Amino acid sequence: AQTVTQSQPEMSVQEAETVTLSCTYDTSESDYYLFWYKQPPSRQMILVIRQEAYKQQNATENRFSVNFQKAAKSFSLKISDSQLGDAAMYFCAYRDNDMRFGAGTRLTVKP
Amino acid sequence: DADVTQTPRNRITKTGKRIMLECSQTKGHDRMYWYRQDPGLGLRLIYYSFDVKDINKGEISDGYSVSRQAQAKFSLSLESAIPNQTALYFCATSDWDTSYGYTFGSGTRLTVV
């Protein structure tokens, strides 16, 4: 079964600085999709960014970008110019038929 | 109205009681899922359904059952609730195209006392 590992239960960053959240996964598939979700205190799950495994180019959405290393099965999320509103739980997820999630990283943003 | 609606938003129930969590969607998606979220464990799949006649167990289905009443409705039942089923429960939907993520409901926080 596919597994997703987030090794950082908690991270903190100073406002306006950059932070990187780590994620690794295990799969024998070659075609799959990877996602980062944000869960603020409202508990809503919000899609931040997605990456197709067959694309070598790293996905970018405004201040959010990923570093996708397919051979290493690594999918980290970089948040640039961190804002107070970025404080949340962040989940990495892998999808082929269904979606598997990591345990999450709680990000704190210090003013 | 939300694309995926879960009811109730919060619920406290007693050990041994039967409880149903409901999910309805207006996305027109065929696929629906139930997950539970626990601190330090992330979201784990309980059951999923690819259409009205298709129900599949996820990784943690023991103690749960589901019903897909229509394309738009997927309910989760705890036949006899126990305290370790205290968790945040999410319903999610998706299109057949696996390149897209899920659309989530706002969650049901269930406490079993």
Short mmCIF file of N, CA and C in Angstrom, two decimals, chain A residues 7-110:
data_model
loop_
_atom_site.label_atom_id
_atom_site.label_comp_id
_atom_site.label_asym_id
_atom_site.label_seq_id
_atom_site.Cartn_x
_atom_site.Cartn_y
_atom_site.Cartn_z
N SER A 7 7.68 14.10 8.13
CA SER A 7 8.56 13.88 9.28
C SER A 7 8.61 15.04 10.25
N GLN A 8 7.96 16.14 9.92
CA GLN A 8 8.00 17.34 10.77
C GLN A 8 6.61 17.58 11.37
N PRO A 9 6.38 17.16 12.59
CA PRO A 9 5.04 17.38 13.18
C PRO A 9 4.72 18.87 13.33
N GLU A 10 5.76 19.68 13.60
CA GLU A 10 5.56 21.12 13.79
C GLU A 10 6.70 21.89 13.14
N MET A 11 6.36 23.03 12.60
CA MET A 11 7.35 23.95 12.05
C MET A 11 6.90 25.36 12.39
N SER A 12 7.89 26.25 12.48
CA SER A 12 7.55 27.66 12.67
C SER A 12 8.38 28.51 11.73
N VAL A 13 7.84 29.66 11.40
CA VAL A 13 8.53 30.57 10.47
C VAL A 13 8.20 32.00 10.87
N GLN A 14 9.14 32.87 10.64
CA GLN A 14 8.91 34.28 10.88
C GLN A 14 8.13 34.86 9.70
N GLU A 15 7.23 35.75 10.01
CA GLU A 15 6.48 36.41 8.96
C GLU A 15 7.44 36.99 7.93
N ALA A 16 7.09 36.81 6.65
CA ALA A 16 7.86 37.29 5.49
C ALA A 16 9.03 36.38 5.12
N GLU A 17 9.33 35.39 5.95
CA GLU A 17 10.40 34.48 5.63
C GLU A 17 9.87 33.30 4.82
N THR A 18 10.80 32.39 4.47
CA THR A 18 10.47 31.21 3.68
C THR A 18 10.59 29.95 4.52
N VAL A 19 9.69 29.04 4.31
CA VAL A 19 9.71 27.76 5.05
C VAL A 19 9.45 26.62 4.07
N THR A 20 10.05 25.49 4.34
CA THR A 20 9.86 24.29 3.51
C THR A 20 9.35 23.14 4.36
N LEU A 21 8.26 22.56 3.92
CA LEU A 21 7.66 21.41 4.60
C LEU A 21 7.99 20.15 3.80
N SER A 22 8.42 19.11 4.48
CA SER A 22 8.89 17.90 3.81
C SER A 22 7.81 16.83 3.70
N CYS A 23 7.93 16.04 2.66
CA CYS A 23 7.01 14.92 2.44
C CYS A 23 7.72 13.87 1.61
N THR A 24 7.63 12.63 2.03
CA THR A 24 8.10 11.52 1.19
C THR A 24 6.97 10.52 1.06
N TYR A 25 7.03 9.70 0.05
CA TYR A 25 5.97 8.73 -0.19
C TYR A 25 6.58 7.47 -0.76
N ASP A 26 5.80 6.43 -0.71
CA ASP A 26 6.27 5.15 -1.21
C ASP A 26 5.23 4.60 -2.17
N THR A 27 5.64 4.26 -3.37
CA THR A 27 4.74 3.69 -4.35
C THR A 27 5.54 2.93 -5.39
N SER A 28 4.88 1.97 -6.02
CA SER A 28 5.49 1.25 -7.13
C SER A 28 4.89 1.72 -8.46
N GLU A 29 3.96 2.65 -8.37
CA GLU A 29 3.32 3.17 -9.58
C GLU A 29 4.20 4.21 -10.24
N SER A 30 3.99 4.40 -11.52
CA SER A 30 4.73 5.44 -12.24
C SER A 30 3.86 6.65 -12.56
N ASP A 31 2.56 6.45 -12.52
CA ASP A 31 1.62 7.51 -12.86
C ASP A 31 0.73 7.79 -11.65
N TYR A 32 0.86 8.97 -11.09
CA TYR A 32 0.09 9.31 -9.89
C TYR A 32 0.12 10.82 -9.74
N TYR A 33 -0.56 11.28 -8.70
CA TYR A 33 -0.65 12.72 -8.46
C TYR A 33 -0.37 13.00 -6.99
N LEU A 34 0.19 14.13 -6.76
CA LEU A 34 0.55 14.55 -5.41
C LEU A 34 -0.09 15.89 -5.10
N PHE A 35 -0.44 16.07 -3.84
CA PHE A 35 -1.16 17.28 -3.44
C PHE A 35 -0.66 17.77 -2.09
N TRP A 36 -0.80 19.06 -1.89
CA TRP A 36 -0.68 19.65 -0.56
C TRP A 36 -2.02 20.31 -0.23
N TYR A 37 -2.52 19.98 0.98
CA TYR A 37 -3.74 20.58 1.47
C TYR A 37 -3.42 21.40 2.72
N LYS A 38 -4.14 22.48 2.89
CA LYS A 38 -4.04 23.33 4.07
C LYS A 38 -5.31 23.17 4.89
N GLN A 39 -5.15 23.05 6.21
CA GLN A 39 -6.31 22.98 7.10
C GLN A 39 -6.16 24.04 8.17
N PRO A 40 -6.80 25.18 8.00
CA PRO A 40 -6.77 26.24 9.04
C PRO A 40 -7.64 25.84 10.21
N PRO A 41 -7.68 26.66 11.26
CA PRO A 41 -8.51 26.34 12.43
C PRO A 41 -9.98 26.12 12.10
N SER A 42 -10.44 26.67 11.00
CA SER A 42 -11.84 26.43 10.58
C SER A 42 -12.08 24.97 10.22
N ARG A 43 -11.02 24.19 10.08
CA ARG A 43 -10.93 22.76 9.75
C ARG A 43 -11.29 22.42 8.32
N GLN A 44 -11.59 23.42 7.51
CA GLN A 44 -11.84 23.17 6.10
C GLN A 44 -10.56 22.69 5.43
N MET A 45 -10.66 21.73 4.53
CA MET A 45 -9.50 21.25 3.78
C MET A 45 -9.42 22.03 2.48
N ILE A 46 -8.31 22.73 2.30
CA ILE A 46 -8.15 23.61 1.15
C ILE A 46 -6.99 23.13 0.30
N LEU A 47 -7.24 22.91 -0.98
CA LEU A 47 -6.17 22.48 -1.87
C LEU A 47 -5.20 23.64 -2.11
N VAL A 48 -3.93 23.38 -1.87
CA VAL A 48 -2.89 24.41 -2.06
C VAL A 48 -2.23 24.27 -3.42
N ILE A 49 -1.84 23.04 -3.75
CA ILE A 49 -1.07 22.85 -4.98
C ILE A 49 -1.09 21.37 -5.36
N ARG A 50 -0.97 21.07 -6.64
CA ARG A 50 -0.95 19.70 -7.12
C ARG A 50 0.18 19.51 -8.11
N GLN A 51 0.63 18.26 -8.21
CA GLN A 51 1.75 17.92 -9.08
C GLN A 51 1.46 16.59 -9.77
N GLU A 52 1.60 16.59 -11.10
CA GLU A 52 1.48 15.33 -11.82
C GLU A 52 2.84 14.65 -11.85
N ALA A 53 2.86 13.35 -11.58
CA ALA A 53 4.15 12.65 -11.49
C ALA A 53 4.88 12.60 -12.83
N TYR A 54 4.15 12.66 -13.93
CA TYR A 54 4.81 12.56 -15.23
C TYR A 54 5.42 13.89 -15.67
N LYS A 55 5.15 14.95 -14.93
CA LYS A 55 5.73 16.25 -15.26
C LYS A 55 6.98 16.50 -14.42
N GLN A 56 8.07 16.82 -15.07
CA GLN A 56 9.30 17.11 -14.34
C GLN A 56 9.29 18.51 -13.76
N GLN A 57 8.54 19.41 -14.41
CA GLN A 57 8.51 20.79 -13.93
C GLN A 57 7.77 20.88 -12.62
N ASN A 58 8.35 21.60 -11.67
CA ASN A 58 7.74 21.76 -10.36
C ASN A 58 6.56 22.74 -10.44
N ALA A 59 5.46 22.37 -9.77
CA ALA A 59 4.28 23.22 -9.76
C ALA A 59 4.49 24.45 -8.89
N THR A 60 3.86 25.53 -9.28
CA THR A 60 3.92 26.79 -8.54
C THR A 60 2.55 27.44 -8.54
N GLU A 61 2.16 27.94 -7.37
CA GLU A 61 0.92 28.70 -7.22
C GLU A 61 1.22 29.90 -6.33
N ASN A 62 1.49 31.02 -6.98
CA ASN A 62 1.78 32.27 -6.25
C ASN A 62 2.95 32.06 -5.30
N ARG A 63 2.75 32.17 -3.98
CA ARG A 63 3.85 32.04 -3.02
C ARG A 63 4.19 30.60 -2.69
N PHE A 64 3.41 29.66 -3.23
CA PHE A 64 3.60 28.25 -2.92
C PHE A 64 4.25 27.55 -4.11
N SER A 65 5.26 26.76 -3.83
CA SER A 65 5.91 25.97 -4.88
C SER A 65 6.33 24.64 -4.28
N VAL A 66 6.57 23.69 -5.16
CA VAL A 66 6.99 22.37 -4.69
C VAL A 66 8.36 22.04 -5.28
N ASN A 67 9.03 21.15 -4.59
CA ASN A 67 10.26 20.53 -5.09
C ASN A 67 9.95 19.05 -5.21
N PHE A 68 9.70 18.60 -6.43
CA PHE A 68 9.30 17.23 -6.69
C PHE A 68 10.50 16.46 -7.21
N GLN A 69 10.89 15.45 -6.47
CA GLN A 69 12.00 14.59 -6.84
C GLN A 69 11.46 13.17 -6.98
N LYS A 70 11.11 12.79 -8.22
CA LYS A 70 10.42 11.52 -8.41
C LYS A 70 11.26 10.32 -8.01
N ALA A 71 12.51 10.33 -8.37
CA ALA A 71 13.36 9.18 -8.05
C ALA A 71 13.52 9.01 -6.55
N ALA A 72 13.60 10.12 -5.86
CA ALA A 72 13.73 10.07 -4.40
C ALA A 72 12.38 9.95 -3.71
N LYS A 73 11.29 10.04 -4.45
CA LYS A 73 9.93 10.00 -3.92
C LYS A 73 9.76 11.05 -2.83
N SER A 74 10.12 12.25 -3.21
CA SER A 74 10.07 13.38 -2.30
C SER A 74 9.24 14.50 -2.91
N PHE A 75 8.47 15.17 -2.06
CA PHE A 75 7.53 16.20 -2.56
C PHE A 75 7.41 17.27 -1.48
N SER A 76 8.32 18.22 -1.46
CA SER A 76 8.30 19.24 -0.41
C SER A 76 7.57 20.49 -0.88
N LEU A 77 7.03 21.20 0.08
CA LEU A 77 6.28 22.44 -0.17
C LEU A 77 7.07 23.63 0.37
N LYS A 78 7.31 24.60 -0.49
CA LYS A 78 7.97 25.82 -0.06
C LYS A 78 6.97 26.96 -0.05
N ILE A 79 6.93 27.65 1.09
CA ILE A 79 6.06 28.82 1.22
C ILE A 79 6.97 30.03 1.33
N SER A 80 6.87 30.93 0.40
CA SER A 80 7.68 32.15 0.39
C SER A 80 6.89 33.32 0.96
N ASP A 81 7.63 34.28 1.53
CA ASP A 81 6.97 35.48 2.07
C ASP A 81 5.80 35.09 2.97
N SER A 82 6.10 34.28 3.97
CA SER A 82 5.05 33.73 4.82
C SER A 82 4.18 34.81 5.44
N GLN A 83 2.90 34.52 5.50
CA GLN A 83 1.92 35.45 6.07
C GLN A 83 1.23 34.80 7.26
N LEU A 84 0.67 35.65 8.12
CA LEU A 84 -0.01 35.12 9.30
C LEU A 84 -1.12 34.14 8.92
N GLY A 85 -1.75 34.39 7.80
CA GLY A 85 -2.84 33.52 7.35
C GLY A 85 -2.38 32.16 6.85
N ASP A 86 -1.07 31.98 6.75
CA ASP A 86 -0.55 30.68 6.34
C ASP A 86 -0.50 29.70 7.50
N ALA A 87 -0.70 30.18 8.71
CA ALA A 87 -0.68 29.29 9.87
C ALA A 87 -1.80 28.28 9.77
N ALA A 88 -1.45 27.01 9.82
CA ALA A 88 -2.43 25.93 9.60
C ALA A 88 -1.73 24.59 9.72
N MET A 89 -2.54 23.54 9.64
CA MET A 89 -2.00 22.19 9.41
C MET A 89 -1.87 22.02 7.91
N TYR A 90 -0.76 21.39 7.50
CA TYR A 90 -0.55 21.11 6.09
C TYR A 90 -0.41 19.59 5.91
N PHE A 91 -1.19 19.08 4.98
CA PHE A 91 -1.17 17.66 4.69
C PHE A 91 -0.66 17.42 3.27
N CYS A 92 0.26 16.50 3.17
CA CYS A 92 0.72 16.00 1.89
C CYS A 92 -0.14 14.79 1.53
N ALA A 93 -0.47 14.63 0.27
CA ALA A 93 -1.33 13.52 -0.13
C ALA A 93 -0.89 12.95 -1.47
N TYR A 94 -1.07 11.66 -1.59
CA TYR A 94 -0.75 10.90 -2.81
C TYR A 94 -2.04 10.33 -3.35
N ARG A 95 -2.22 10.37 -4.67
CA ARG A 95 -3.43 9.81 -5.23
C ARG A 95 -3.15 8.95 -6.45
N ASP A 96 -3.70 7.71 -6.46
CA ASP A 96 -3.95 7.03 -7.72
C ASP A 96 -5.45 6.77 -7.78
N ASN A 97 -5.97 5.68 -7.24
CA ASN A 97 -7.43 5.54 -7.19
C ASN A 97 -8.04 6.30 -6.02
N ASP A 98 -7.49 6.08 -4.84
CA ASP A 98 -7.94 6.88 -3.71
C ASP A 98 -6.78 7.73 -3.22
N MET A 99 -7.01 8.50 -2.19
CA MET A 99 -5.99 9.44 -1.74
C MET A 99 -5.49 9.03 -0.36
N ARG A 100 -4.17 9.03 -0.20
CA ARG A 100 -3.54 8.73 1.09
C ARG A 100 -2.85 9.98 1.59
N PHE A 101 -2.99 10.22 2.89
CA PHE A 101 -2.48 11.44 3.49
C PHE A 101 -1.34 11.16 4.46
N GLY A 102 -0.46 12.12 4.59
CA GLY A 102 0.52 12.09 5.65
C GLY A 102 -0.11 12.52 6.97
N ALA A 103 0.69 12.48 8.03
CA ALA A 103 0.18 12.79 9.37
C ALA A 103 0.01 14.29 9.59
N GLY A 104 0.59 15.09 8.73
CA GLY A 104 0.41 16.54 8.82
C GLY A 104 1.57 17.24 9.50
N THR A 105 1.74 18.51 9.15
CA THR A 105 2.72 19.41 9.78
C THR A 105 1.98 20.66 10.21
N ARG A 106 2.11 20.97 11.49
CA ARG A 106 1.46 22.20 11.98
C ARG A 106 2.43 23.36 11.82
N LEU A 107 2.04 24.34 11.03
CA LEU A 107 2.88 25.51 10.77
C LEU A 107 2.41 26.69 11.60
N THR A 108 3.34 27.25 12.33
CA THR A 108 3.10 28.48 13.09
C THR A 108 3.85 29.62 12.41
N VAL A 109 3.20 30.77 12.29
CA VAL A 109 3.83 31.94 11.69
C VAL A 109 3.96 33.01 12.78
N LYS A 110 5.17 33.42 13.03
CA LYS A 110 5.44 34.39 14.09
C LYS A 110 5.49 35.80 13.52
#
